[in-house]
Coordinates of C-alpha atoms and ligand atoms in Angstrom, one line a residue:
X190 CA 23.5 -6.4 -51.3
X191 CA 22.5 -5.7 -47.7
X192 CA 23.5 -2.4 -46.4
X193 CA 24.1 -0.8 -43.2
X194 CA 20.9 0.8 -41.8
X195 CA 21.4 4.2 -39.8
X196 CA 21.4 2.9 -36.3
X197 CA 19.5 5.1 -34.8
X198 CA 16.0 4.7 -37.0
X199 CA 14.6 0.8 -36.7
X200 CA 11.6 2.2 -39.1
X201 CA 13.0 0.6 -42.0
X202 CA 13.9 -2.8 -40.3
X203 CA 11.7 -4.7 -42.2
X204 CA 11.9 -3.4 -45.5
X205 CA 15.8 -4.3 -45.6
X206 CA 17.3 -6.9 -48.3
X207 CA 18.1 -8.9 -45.2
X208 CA 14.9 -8.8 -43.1
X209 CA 13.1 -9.7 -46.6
X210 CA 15.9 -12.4 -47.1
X211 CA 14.9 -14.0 -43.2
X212 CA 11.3 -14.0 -44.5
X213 CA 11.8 -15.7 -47.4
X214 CA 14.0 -18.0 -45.5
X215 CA 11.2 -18.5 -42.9
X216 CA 8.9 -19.9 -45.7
X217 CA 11.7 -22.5 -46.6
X218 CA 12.1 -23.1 -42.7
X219 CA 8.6 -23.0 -41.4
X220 CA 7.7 -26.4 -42.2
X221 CA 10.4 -28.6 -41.8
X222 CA 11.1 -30.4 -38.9
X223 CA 13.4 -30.9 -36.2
X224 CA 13.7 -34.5 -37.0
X225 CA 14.7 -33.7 -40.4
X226 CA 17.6 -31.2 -39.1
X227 CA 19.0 -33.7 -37.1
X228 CA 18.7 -36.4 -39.7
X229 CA 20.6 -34.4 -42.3
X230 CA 23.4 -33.5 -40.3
X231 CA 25.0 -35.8 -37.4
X232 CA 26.9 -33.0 -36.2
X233 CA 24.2 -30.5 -35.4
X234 CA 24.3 -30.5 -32.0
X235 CA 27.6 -30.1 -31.3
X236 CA 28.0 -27.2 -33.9
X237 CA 25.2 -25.3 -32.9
X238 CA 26.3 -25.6 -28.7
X239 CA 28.7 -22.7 -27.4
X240 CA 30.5 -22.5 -24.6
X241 CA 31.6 -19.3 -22.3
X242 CA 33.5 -19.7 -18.9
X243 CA 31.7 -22.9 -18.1
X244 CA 27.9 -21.9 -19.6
X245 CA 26.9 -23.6 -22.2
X246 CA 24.3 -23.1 -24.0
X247 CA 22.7 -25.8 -27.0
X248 CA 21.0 -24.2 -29.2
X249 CA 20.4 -27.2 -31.6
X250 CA 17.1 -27.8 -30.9
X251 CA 15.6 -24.5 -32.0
X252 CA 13.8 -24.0 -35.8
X253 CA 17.1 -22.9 -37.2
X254 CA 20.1 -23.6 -39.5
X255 CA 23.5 -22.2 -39.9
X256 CA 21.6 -20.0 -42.9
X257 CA 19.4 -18.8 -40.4
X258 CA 22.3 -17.8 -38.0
X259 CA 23.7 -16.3 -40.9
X260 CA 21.1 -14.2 -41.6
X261 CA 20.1 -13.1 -38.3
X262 CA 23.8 -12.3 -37.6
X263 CA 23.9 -10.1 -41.0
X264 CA 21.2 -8.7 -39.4
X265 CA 23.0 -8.0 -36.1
X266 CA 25.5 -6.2 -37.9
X267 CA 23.4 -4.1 -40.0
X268 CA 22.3 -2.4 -36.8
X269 CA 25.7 -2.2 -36.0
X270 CA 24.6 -4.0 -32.5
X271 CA 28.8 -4.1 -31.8
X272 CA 29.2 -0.3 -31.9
X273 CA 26.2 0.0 -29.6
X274 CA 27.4 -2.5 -27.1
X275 CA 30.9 -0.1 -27.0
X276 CA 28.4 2.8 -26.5
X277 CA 26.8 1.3 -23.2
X278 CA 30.0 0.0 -21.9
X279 CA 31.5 3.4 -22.4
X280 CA 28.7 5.4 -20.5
X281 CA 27.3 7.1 -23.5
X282 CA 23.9 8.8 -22.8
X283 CA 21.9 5.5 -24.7
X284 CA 18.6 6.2 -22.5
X285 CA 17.8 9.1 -24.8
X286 CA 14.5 9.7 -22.8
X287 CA 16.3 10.0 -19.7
X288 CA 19.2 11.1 -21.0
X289 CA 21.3 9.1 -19.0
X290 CA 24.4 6.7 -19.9
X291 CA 23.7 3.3 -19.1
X292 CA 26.3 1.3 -16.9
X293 CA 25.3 -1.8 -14.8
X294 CA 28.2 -3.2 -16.3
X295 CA 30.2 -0.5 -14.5
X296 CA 28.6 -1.7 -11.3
X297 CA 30.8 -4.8 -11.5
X298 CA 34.4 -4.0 -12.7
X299 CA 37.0 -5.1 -11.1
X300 CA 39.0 -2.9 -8.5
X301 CA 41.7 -2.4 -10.5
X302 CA 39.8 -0.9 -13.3
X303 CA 38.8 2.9 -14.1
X304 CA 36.2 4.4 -16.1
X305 CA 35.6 7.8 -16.4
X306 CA 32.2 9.0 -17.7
X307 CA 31.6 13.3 -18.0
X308 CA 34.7 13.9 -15.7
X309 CA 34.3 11.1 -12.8
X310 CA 35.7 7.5 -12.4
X311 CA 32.3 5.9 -11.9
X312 CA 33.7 2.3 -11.4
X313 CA 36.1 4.3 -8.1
X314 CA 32.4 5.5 -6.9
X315 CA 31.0 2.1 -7.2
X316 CA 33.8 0.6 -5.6
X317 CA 33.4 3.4 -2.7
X318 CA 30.2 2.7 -2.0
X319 CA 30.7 -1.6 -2.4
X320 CA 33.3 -1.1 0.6
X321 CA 31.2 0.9 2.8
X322 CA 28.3 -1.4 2.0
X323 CA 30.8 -4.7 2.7
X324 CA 32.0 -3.2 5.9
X325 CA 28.2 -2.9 7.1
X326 CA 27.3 -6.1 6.0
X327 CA 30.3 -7.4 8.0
X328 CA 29.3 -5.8 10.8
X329 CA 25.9 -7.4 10.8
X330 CA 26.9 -10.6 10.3
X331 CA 29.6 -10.7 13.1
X332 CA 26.5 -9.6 15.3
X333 CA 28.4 -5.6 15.9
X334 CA 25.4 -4.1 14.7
X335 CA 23.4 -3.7 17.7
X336 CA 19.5 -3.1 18.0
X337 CA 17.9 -0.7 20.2
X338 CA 18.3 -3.3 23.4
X339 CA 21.9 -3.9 22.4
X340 CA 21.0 -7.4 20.9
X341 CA 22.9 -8.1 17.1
X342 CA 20.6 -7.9 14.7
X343 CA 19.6 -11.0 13.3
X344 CA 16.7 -10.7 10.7
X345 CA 16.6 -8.3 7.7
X346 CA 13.6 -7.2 6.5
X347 CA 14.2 -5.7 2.5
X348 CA 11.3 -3.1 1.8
X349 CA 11.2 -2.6 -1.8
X350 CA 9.7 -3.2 -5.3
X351 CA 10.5 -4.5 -9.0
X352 CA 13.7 -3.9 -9.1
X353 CA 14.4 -3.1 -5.5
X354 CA 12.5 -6.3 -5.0
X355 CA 12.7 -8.7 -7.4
X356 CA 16.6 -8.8 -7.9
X357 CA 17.8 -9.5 -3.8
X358 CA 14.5 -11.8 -3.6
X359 CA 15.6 -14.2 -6.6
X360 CA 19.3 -14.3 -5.8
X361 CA 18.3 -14.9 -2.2
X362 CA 16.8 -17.9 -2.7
X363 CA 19.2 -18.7 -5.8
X364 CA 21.8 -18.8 -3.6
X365 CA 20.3 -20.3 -0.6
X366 CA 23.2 -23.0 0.1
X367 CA 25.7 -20.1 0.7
X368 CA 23.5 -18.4 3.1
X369 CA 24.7 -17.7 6.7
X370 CA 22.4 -19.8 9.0
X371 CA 22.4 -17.4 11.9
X372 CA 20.5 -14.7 9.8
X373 CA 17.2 -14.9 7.8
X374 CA 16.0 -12.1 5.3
X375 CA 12.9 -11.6 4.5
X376 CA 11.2 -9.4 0.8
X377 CA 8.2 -7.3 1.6
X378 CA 7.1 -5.8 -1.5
X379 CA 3.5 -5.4 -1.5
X380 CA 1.3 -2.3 -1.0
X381 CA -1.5 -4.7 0.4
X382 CA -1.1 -4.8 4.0
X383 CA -1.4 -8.5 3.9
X384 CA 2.2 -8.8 2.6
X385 CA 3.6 -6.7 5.8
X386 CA 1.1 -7.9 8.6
X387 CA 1.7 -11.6 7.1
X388 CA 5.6 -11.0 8.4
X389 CA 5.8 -8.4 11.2
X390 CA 4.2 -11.0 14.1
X391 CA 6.8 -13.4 13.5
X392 CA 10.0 -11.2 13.5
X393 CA 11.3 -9.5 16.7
X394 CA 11.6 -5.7 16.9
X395 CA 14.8 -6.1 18.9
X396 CA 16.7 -7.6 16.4
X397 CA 14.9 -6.9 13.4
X398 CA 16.5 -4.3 10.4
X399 CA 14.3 -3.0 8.1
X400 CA 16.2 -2.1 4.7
X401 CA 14.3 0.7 2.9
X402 CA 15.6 -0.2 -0.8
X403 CA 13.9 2.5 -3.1
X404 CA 16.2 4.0 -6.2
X405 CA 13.7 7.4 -6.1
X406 CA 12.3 6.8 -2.7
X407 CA 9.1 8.1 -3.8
X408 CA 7.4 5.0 -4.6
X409 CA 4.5 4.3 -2.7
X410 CA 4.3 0.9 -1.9
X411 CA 7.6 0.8 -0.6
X412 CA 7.0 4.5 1.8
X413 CA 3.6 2.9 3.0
X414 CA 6.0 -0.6 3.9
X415 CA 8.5 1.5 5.3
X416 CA 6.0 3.8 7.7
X417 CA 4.1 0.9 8.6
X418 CA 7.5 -0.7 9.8
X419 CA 8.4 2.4 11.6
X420 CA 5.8 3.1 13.6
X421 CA 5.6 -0.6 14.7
X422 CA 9.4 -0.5 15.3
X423 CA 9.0 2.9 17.4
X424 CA 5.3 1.2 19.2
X425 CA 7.4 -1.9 20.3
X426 CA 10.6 0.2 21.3
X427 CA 9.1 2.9 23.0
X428 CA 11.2 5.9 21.6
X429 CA 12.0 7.3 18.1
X430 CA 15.6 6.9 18.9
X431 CA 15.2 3.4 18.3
X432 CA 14.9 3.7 14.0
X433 CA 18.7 4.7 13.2
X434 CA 19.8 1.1 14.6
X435 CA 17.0 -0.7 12.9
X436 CA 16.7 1.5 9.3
X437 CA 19.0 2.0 6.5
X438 CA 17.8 3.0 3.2
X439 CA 19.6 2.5 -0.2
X440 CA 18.7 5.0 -3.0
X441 CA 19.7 8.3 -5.3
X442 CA 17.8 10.6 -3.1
X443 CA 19.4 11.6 0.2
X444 CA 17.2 14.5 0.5
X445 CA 13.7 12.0 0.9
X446 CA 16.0 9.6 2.7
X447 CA 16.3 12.8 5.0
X448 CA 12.7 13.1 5.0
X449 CA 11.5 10.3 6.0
X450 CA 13.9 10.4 9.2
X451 CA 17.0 7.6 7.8
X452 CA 20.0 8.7 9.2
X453 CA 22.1 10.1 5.8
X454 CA 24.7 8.0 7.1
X455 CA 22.4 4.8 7.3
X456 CA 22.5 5.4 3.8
X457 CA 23.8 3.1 0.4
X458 CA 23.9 5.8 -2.5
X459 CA 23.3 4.0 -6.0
X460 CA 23.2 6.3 -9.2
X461 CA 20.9 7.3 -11.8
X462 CA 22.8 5.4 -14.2
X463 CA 22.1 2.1 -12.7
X464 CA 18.1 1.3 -13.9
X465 CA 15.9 0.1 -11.2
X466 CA 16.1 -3.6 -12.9
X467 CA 19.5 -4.1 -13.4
X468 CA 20.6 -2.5 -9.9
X469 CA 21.1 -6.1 -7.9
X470 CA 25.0 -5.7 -8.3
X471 CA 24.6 -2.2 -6.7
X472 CA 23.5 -1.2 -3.4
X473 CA 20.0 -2.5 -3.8
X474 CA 21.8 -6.0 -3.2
X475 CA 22.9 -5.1 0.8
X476 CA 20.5 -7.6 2.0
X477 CA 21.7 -10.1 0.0
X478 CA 25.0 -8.8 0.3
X479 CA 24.6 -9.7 3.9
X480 CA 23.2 -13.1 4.2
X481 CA 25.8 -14.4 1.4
X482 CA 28.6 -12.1 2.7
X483 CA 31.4 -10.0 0.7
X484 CA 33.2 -12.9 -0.6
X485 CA 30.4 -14.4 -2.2
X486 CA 28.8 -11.4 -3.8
X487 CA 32.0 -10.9 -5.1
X488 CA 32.4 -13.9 -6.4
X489 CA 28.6 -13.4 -8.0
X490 CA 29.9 -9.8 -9.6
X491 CA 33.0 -11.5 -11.2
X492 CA 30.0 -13.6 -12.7
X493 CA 28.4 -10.7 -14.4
X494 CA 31.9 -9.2 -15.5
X495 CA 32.2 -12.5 -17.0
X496 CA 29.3 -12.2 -19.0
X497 CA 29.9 -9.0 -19.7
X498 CA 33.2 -9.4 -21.5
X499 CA 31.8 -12.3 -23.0
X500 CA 29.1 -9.6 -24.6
X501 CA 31.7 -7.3 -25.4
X502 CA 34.3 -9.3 -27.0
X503 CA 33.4 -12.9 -28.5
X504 CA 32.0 -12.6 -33.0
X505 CA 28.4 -12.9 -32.6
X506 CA 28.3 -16.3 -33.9
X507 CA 29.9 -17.2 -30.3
X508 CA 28.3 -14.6 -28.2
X509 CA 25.8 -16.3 -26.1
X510 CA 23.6 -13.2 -25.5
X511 CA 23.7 -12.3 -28.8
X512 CA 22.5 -15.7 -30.3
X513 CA 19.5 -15.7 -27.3
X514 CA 18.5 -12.4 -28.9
X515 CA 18.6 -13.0 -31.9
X516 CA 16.9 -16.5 -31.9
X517 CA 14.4 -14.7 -29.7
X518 CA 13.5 -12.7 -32.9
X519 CA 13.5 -15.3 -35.0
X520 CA 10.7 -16.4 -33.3
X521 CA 9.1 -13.8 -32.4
X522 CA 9.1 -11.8 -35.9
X523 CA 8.7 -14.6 -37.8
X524 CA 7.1 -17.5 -36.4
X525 CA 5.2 -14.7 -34.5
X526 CA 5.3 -16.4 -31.2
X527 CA 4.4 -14.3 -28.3
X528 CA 5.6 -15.8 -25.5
X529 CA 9.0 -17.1 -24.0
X530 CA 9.1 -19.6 -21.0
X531 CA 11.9 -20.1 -18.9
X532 CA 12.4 -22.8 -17.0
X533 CA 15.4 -23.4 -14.3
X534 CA 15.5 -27.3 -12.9
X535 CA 16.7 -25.7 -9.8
X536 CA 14.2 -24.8 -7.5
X537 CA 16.4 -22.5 -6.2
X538 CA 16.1 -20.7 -9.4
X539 CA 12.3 -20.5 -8.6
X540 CA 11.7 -16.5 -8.4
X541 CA 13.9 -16.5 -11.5
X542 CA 11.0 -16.1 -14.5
X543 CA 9.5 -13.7 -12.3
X544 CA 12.7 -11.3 -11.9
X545 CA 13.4 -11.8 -16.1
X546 CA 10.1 -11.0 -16.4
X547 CA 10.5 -7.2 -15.2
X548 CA 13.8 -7.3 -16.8
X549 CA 12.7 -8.4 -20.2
X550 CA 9.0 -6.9 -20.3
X551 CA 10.0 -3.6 -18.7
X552 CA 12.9 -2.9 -21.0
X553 CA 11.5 -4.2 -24.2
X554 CA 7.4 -4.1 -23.9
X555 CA 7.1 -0.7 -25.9
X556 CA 5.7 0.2 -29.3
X557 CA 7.7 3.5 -30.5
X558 CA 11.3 3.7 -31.2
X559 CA 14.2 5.4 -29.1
X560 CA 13.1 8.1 -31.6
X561 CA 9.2 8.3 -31.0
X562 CA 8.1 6.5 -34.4
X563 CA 5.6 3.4 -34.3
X564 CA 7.1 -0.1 -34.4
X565 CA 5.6 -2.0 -37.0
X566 CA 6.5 -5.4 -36.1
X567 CA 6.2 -7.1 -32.4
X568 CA 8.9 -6.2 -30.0
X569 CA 9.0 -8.2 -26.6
X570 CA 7.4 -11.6 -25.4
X571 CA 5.5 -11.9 -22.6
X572 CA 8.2 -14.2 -20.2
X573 CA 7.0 -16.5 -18.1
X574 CA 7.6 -20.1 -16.5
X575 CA 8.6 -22.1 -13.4
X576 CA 10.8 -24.1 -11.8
X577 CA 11.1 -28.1 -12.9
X578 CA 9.5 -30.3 -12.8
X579 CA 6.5 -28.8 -11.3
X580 CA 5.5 -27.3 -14.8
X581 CA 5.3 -30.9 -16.5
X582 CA 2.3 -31.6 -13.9
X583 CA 0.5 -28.2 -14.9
X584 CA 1.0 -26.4 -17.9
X585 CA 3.3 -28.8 -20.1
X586 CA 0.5 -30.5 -21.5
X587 CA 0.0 -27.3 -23.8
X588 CA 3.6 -27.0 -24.8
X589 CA 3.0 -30.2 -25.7
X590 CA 0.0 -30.8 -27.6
X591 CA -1.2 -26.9 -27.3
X592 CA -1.8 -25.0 -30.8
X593 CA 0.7 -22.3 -29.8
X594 CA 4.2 -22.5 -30.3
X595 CA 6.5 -21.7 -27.2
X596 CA 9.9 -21.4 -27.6
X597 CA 11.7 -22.2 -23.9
X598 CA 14.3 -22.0 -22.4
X599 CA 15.6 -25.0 -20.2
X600 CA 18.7 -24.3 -17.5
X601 CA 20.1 -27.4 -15.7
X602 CA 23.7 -28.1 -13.1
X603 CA 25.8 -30.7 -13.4
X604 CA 25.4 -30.8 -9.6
X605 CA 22.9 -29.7 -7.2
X606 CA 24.0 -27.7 -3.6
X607 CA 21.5 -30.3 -2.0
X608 CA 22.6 -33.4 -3.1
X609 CA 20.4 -36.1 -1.9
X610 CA 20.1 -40.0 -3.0
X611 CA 19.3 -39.8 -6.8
X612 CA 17.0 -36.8 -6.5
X613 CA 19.5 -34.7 -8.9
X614 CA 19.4 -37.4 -11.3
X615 CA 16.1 -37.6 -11.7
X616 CA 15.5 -34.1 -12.1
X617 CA 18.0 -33.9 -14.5
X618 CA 16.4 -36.9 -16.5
X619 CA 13.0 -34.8 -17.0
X620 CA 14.8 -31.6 -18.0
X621 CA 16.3 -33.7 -20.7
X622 CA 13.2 -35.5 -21.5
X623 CA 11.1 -32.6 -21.8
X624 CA 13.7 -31.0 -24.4
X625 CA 13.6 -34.4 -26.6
X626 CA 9.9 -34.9 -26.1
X627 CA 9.3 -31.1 -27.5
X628 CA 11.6 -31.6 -30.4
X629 CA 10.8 -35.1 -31.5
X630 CA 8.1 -36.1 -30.4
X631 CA 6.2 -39.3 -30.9
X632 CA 3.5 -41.2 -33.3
X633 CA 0.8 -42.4 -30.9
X634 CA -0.8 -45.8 -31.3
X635 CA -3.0 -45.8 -34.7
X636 CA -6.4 -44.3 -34.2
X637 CA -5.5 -42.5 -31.1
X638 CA -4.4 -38.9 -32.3
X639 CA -4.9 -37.7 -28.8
X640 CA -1.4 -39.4 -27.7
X641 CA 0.1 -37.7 -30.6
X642 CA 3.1 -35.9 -29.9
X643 CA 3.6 -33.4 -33.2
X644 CA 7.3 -32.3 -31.9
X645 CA 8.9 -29.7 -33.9
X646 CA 8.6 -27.2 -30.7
X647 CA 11.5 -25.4 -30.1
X648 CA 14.1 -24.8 -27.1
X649 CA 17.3 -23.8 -26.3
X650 CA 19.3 -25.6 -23.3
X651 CA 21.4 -23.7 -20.6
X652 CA 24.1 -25.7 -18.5
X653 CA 26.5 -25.2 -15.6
X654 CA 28.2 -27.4 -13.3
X655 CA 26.3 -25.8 -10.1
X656 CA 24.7 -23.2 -9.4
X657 CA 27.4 -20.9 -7.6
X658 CA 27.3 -17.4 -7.0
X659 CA 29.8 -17.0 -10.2
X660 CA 27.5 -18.8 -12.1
X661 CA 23.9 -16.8 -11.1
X662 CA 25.9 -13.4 -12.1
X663 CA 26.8 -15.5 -15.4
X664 CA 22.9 -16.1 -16.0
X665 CA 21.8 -12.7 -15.3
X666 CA 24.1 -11.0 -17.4
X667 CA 23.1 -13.2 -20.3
X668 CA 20.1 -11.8 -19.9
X669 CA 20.3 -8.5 -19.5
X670 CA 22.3 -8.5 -22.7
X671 CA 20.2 -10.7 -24.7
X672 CA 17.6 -7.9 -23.8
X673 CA 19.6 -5.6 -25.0
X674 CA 20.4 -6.9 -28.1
X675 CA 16.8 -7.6 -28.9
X676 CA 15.9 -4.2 -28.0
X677 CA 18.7 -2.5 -30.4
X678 CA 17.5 -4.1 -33.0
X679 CA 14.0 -3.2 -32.8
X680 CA 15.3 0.0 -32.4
X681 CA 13.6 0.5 -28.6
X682 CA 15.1 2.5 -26.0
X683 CA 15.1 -0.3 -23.5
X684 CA 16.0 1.6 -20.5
X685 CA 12.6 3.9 -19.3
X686 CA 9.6 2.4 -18.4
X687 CA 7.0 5.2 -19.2
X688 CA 4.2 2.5 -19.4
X689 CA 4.0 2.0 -15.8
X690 CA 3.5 5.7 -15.2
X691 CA 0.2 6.4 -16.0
X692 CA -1.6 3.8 -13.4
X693 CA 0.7 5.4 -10.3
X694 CA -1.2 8.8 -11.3
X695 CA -4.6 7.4 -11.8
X696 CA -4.3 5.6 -8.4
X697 CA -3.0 8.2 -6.6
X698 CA -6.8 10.1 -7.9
X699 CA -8.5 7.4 -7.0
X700 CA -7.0 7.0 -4.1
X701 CA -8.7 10.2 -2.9
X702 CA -11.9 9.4 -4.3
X703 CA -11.8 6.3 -2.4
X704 CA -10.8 8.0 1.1
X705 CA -14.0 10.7 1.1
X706 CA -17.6 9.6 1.1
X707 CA -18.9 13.3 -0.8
X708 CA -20.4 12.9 -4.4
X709 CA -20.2 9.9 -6.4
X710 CA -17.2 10.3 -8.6
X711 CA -18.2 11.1 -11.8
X712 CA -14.9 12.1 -13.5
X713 CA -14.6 8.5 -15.2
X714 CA -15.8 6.2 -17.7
X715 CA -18.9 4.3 -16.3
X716 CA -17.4 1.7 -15.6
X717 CA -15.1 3.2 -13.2
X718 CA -17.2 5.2 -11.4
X719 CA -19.7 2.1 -10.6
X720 CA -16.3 0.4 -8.9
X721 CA -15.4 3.1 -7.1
X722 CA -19.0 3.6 -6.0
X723 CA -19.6 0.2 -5.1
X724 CA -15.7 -0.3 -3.1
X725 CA -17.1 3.1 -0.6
X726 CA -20.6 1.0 -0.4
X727 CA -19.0 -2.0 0.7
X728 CA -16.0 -1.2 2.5
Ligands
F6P859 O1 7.3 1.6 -11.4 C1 8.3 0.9 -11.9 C2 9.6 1.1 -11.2 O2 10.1 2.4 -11.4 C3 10.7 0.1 -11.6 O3 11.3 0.4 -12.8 C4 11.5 0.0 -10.4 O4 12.3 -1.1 -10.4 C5 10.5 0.0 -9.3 O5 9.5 0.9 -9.8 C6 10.9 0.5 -8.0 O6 11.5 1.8 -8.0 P1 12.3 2.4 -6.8 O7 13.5 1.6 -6.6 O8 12.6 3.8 -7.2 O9 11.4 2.4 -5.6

């Protein structure tokens, strides 16, 4: 008889009747094929294809059976994955390194909603803050926000990174059909200068805003972005009294804000709730916010709420993130895959790998539990992909014929925003191609093994009728939640990102030892010294 695990302590994850009982299924499973699946059972596809608020997702052509599904769900359940869904959605501290609640969701309730966490109505603050942020955003695109030569501004320049980067940057191109044509935005993320000096020549100071996005506004490459874009700003206008009508900064931390010479009331406050990776829905999505305008970013939160009472309410054998997770296990802990590709046919969807890849490798790359102890089996994949069909002229050829397995995921519209002659058609054709041609395969010509296609590789498929601002929030949120599930149940704490801590220190050392020309450092491995020591030679 399976029984419940205690929630909080993943260390016996494997060693349950019900992770044994997946295994043992897995050696049943591991060999047969997808042909076979479909053979035995006409109805596969449509059983195995769910439906929420017009996403559908097909599932049918992954390495599974409704036994597997049962089992992974049992296993679901085990970790009582529903009562820790409640826990986030009710602001319970679940970043126990932190200590802090967890409540992106929060970011896009509706108006009429309340939720109070330790005393305050959190979903009244982000409301508060979405108003002054839409009024702003108004105001720049009705041209009333002037420059220091009284012309409207007209370009918007986000300085940020990772999740003050990635997030806007994606849905900024996702969304490029409902952009307002009188104003550009650009991303400049990079602490190599190239990224900034690659973008300040072609933008005019008089009618340029820089957007200083930083959640702790003490990371570097975004400071060294923003004082770079200062001191040009202030060169080109003559007087300091120039940066109030070209900065705003959005961030937790008035008092740096303060520092670095942003107005306090040039600034977006987000709170330290809202992770850096899941903050597009906050503040950190003004530039966006601004070339879609209010009505659509709206429309792009009611997206994630979507999703997000999706998560919360539908059984697990209906709940899109849920089934994403846990077939993400299945593969991962079992087949012992270690990647996951993701692949929009939308090339507006092209940064979108890129911005699940901080979302999924950040939260779940980590080998101790919430609770400190060693995993002991592999937690997340490394994500990656591209838009279609540009893959299929690269890389397919080993998802094809490779000796890895990849298990992908494939997103398609009904409709494109660019319609044009039979393009959408076309690309539509090789999304569905690729997903047959991966499953099936096909038995080259005798004697010719090379133009064997094995099949048998596995993918799920993601549809919408177009892609709409609704319908991105809809995607993201599936997301974030199937990273959350996955992360529950390997018992992670997928909300801190210690790993990324120990390079910004060792930089900011070698930084120095870069900067002086006195004694050859010798404070490192060998190795690190000779670098260093050859970078002062050369430079
Ligand atoms: O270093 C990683 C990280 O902290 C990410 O988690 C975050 O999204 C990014 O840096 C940027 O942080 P901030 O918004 O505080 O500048």
């Amino acid at each position: 008889m399976a029984r419940d695990l205690d929630p909080t302590d993943a260390s016996e994850l494997t060693t349950t009747d019900t992770w044994r009982a997946l295994a043992a299924h897995y050696d049943t499973l591991r060999d047969v094929h997808l042909r076979e699946l479909f053979a035995q059972d006409r109805g596969r596809a449509s059983r195995l294809t769910v439906e929420a608020d017009g996403l559908l997702v097909d599932f049918s052509k992954n390495r599974i059976t409704e036994q597997t599904l049962t089992l992974l769900i049992a296993l679901a359940r085990e970790r009582r994955l529903s009562s820790r869904i409640d826990a986030m959605f009710r602001g319970e501290a679940i970043n126990v390194t932190e200590n802090r609640p967890v409540l992106h969701t929060a970011l896009r309730l509706p108006r009429d909603r309340s939720l109070i966490v330790q005393g305050t109505d959190v979903a009244a603050e982000v409301h508060r803050v979405l108003e002054r942020a839409y009024r702003f955003a108004h105001d720049v695109r009705r041209g009333n926000w002037l420059g220091y030569s009284d012309r409207p501004v007209r370009t918007v320049v986000n300085l940020g990174i990772g999740g003050s980067d990635l997030g806007p940057a994606m849905a900024y191109d996702a969304l490029a059909a409902y952009r307002d044509a009188g104003l550009e935005c650009h991303f400049v993320s990079n602490i190599d200068g190239a990224d900034i000096a690659g973008l300040l020549p072609r933008v005019d100071p008089e009618t340029t805003l820089f957007v200083v996005a930083s959640k702790t506004f003490t990371t570097l490459e975004t400071l060294t972005n923003a004082r770079t874009a200062r001191a040009w700003l202030v060169e080109r206008a003559g007087s300091e009294r120039a940066v109030p009508r070209h900065f705003v900064a959005l961030s937790t931390n008035g008092a740096e804000v303060a520092q670095f010479g942003i107005d306090p009331t040039n600034m977006f406050d987000l709170w330290d709730w809202v992770g850096g990776r899941y903050s597009l829905d906050s503040a950190i999505g003004l530039s966006l916010m601004i070339a879609i305008g209010p009505d659509h970013f709206e429309a792009m939160l009611a997206g994630f709420h979507a999703m997000d009472e999706h998560f919360r309410t539908a059984p697990f054998e209906r709940n899109l993130p849920v089934l994403l997770g846990l077939i993400g296990i299945w593969y991962g802990n079992f087949f012992g895959t270690q990647t996951h590709a993701v692949l929009p046919y939308a090339q507006e969807l092209h940064r979108f790998p890129a911005y699940l890849q901080q979302l999924d490798m950040e939260s779940n790359g980590k080998s101790v539990t919430a609770d400190g102890s060693a995993v002991t089996y592999a937690t997340g994949p490394v994500v990656w992909g591209t838009s279609g069909t540009n893959g299929q002229h690269a890389y397919f050829q080993l998802l094809h014929q490779g000796t890895r397995l990849i298990p992908a995921d494939f997103i398609g519209f009904a409709r494109s925003n660019f319609p044009l002659g039979d393009h959408h058609d076309l690309l539509t054709a090789n999304l569905f191609a690729q997903t047959e041609a991966l499953a099936f395969g096909h038995d080259g010509p005798e004697g010719e093994p090379f133009r064997l296609f094995e099949g048998n590789r596995p993918s799920s498929t993601l549809l919408a009728g177009q892609l709409t601002p609704f319908v991105l929030g809809q995607l993201v949120a599936l997301y974030e939640h199937k990273v959350f599930t996955q992360g529950w149940i390997w018992g992670l704490n997928s909300f801190d990102q210690w790993g990324v801590e120990l390079g910004k220190v060792l930089a900011g050392r070698i930084a120095a030892e870069l900067q002086t020309d006195s004694e050859p450092p010798s404070s490192h491995d060998s190795s690190t010294n000779e670098l260093i020591n050859w970078y002062r030679r050369h430079r």
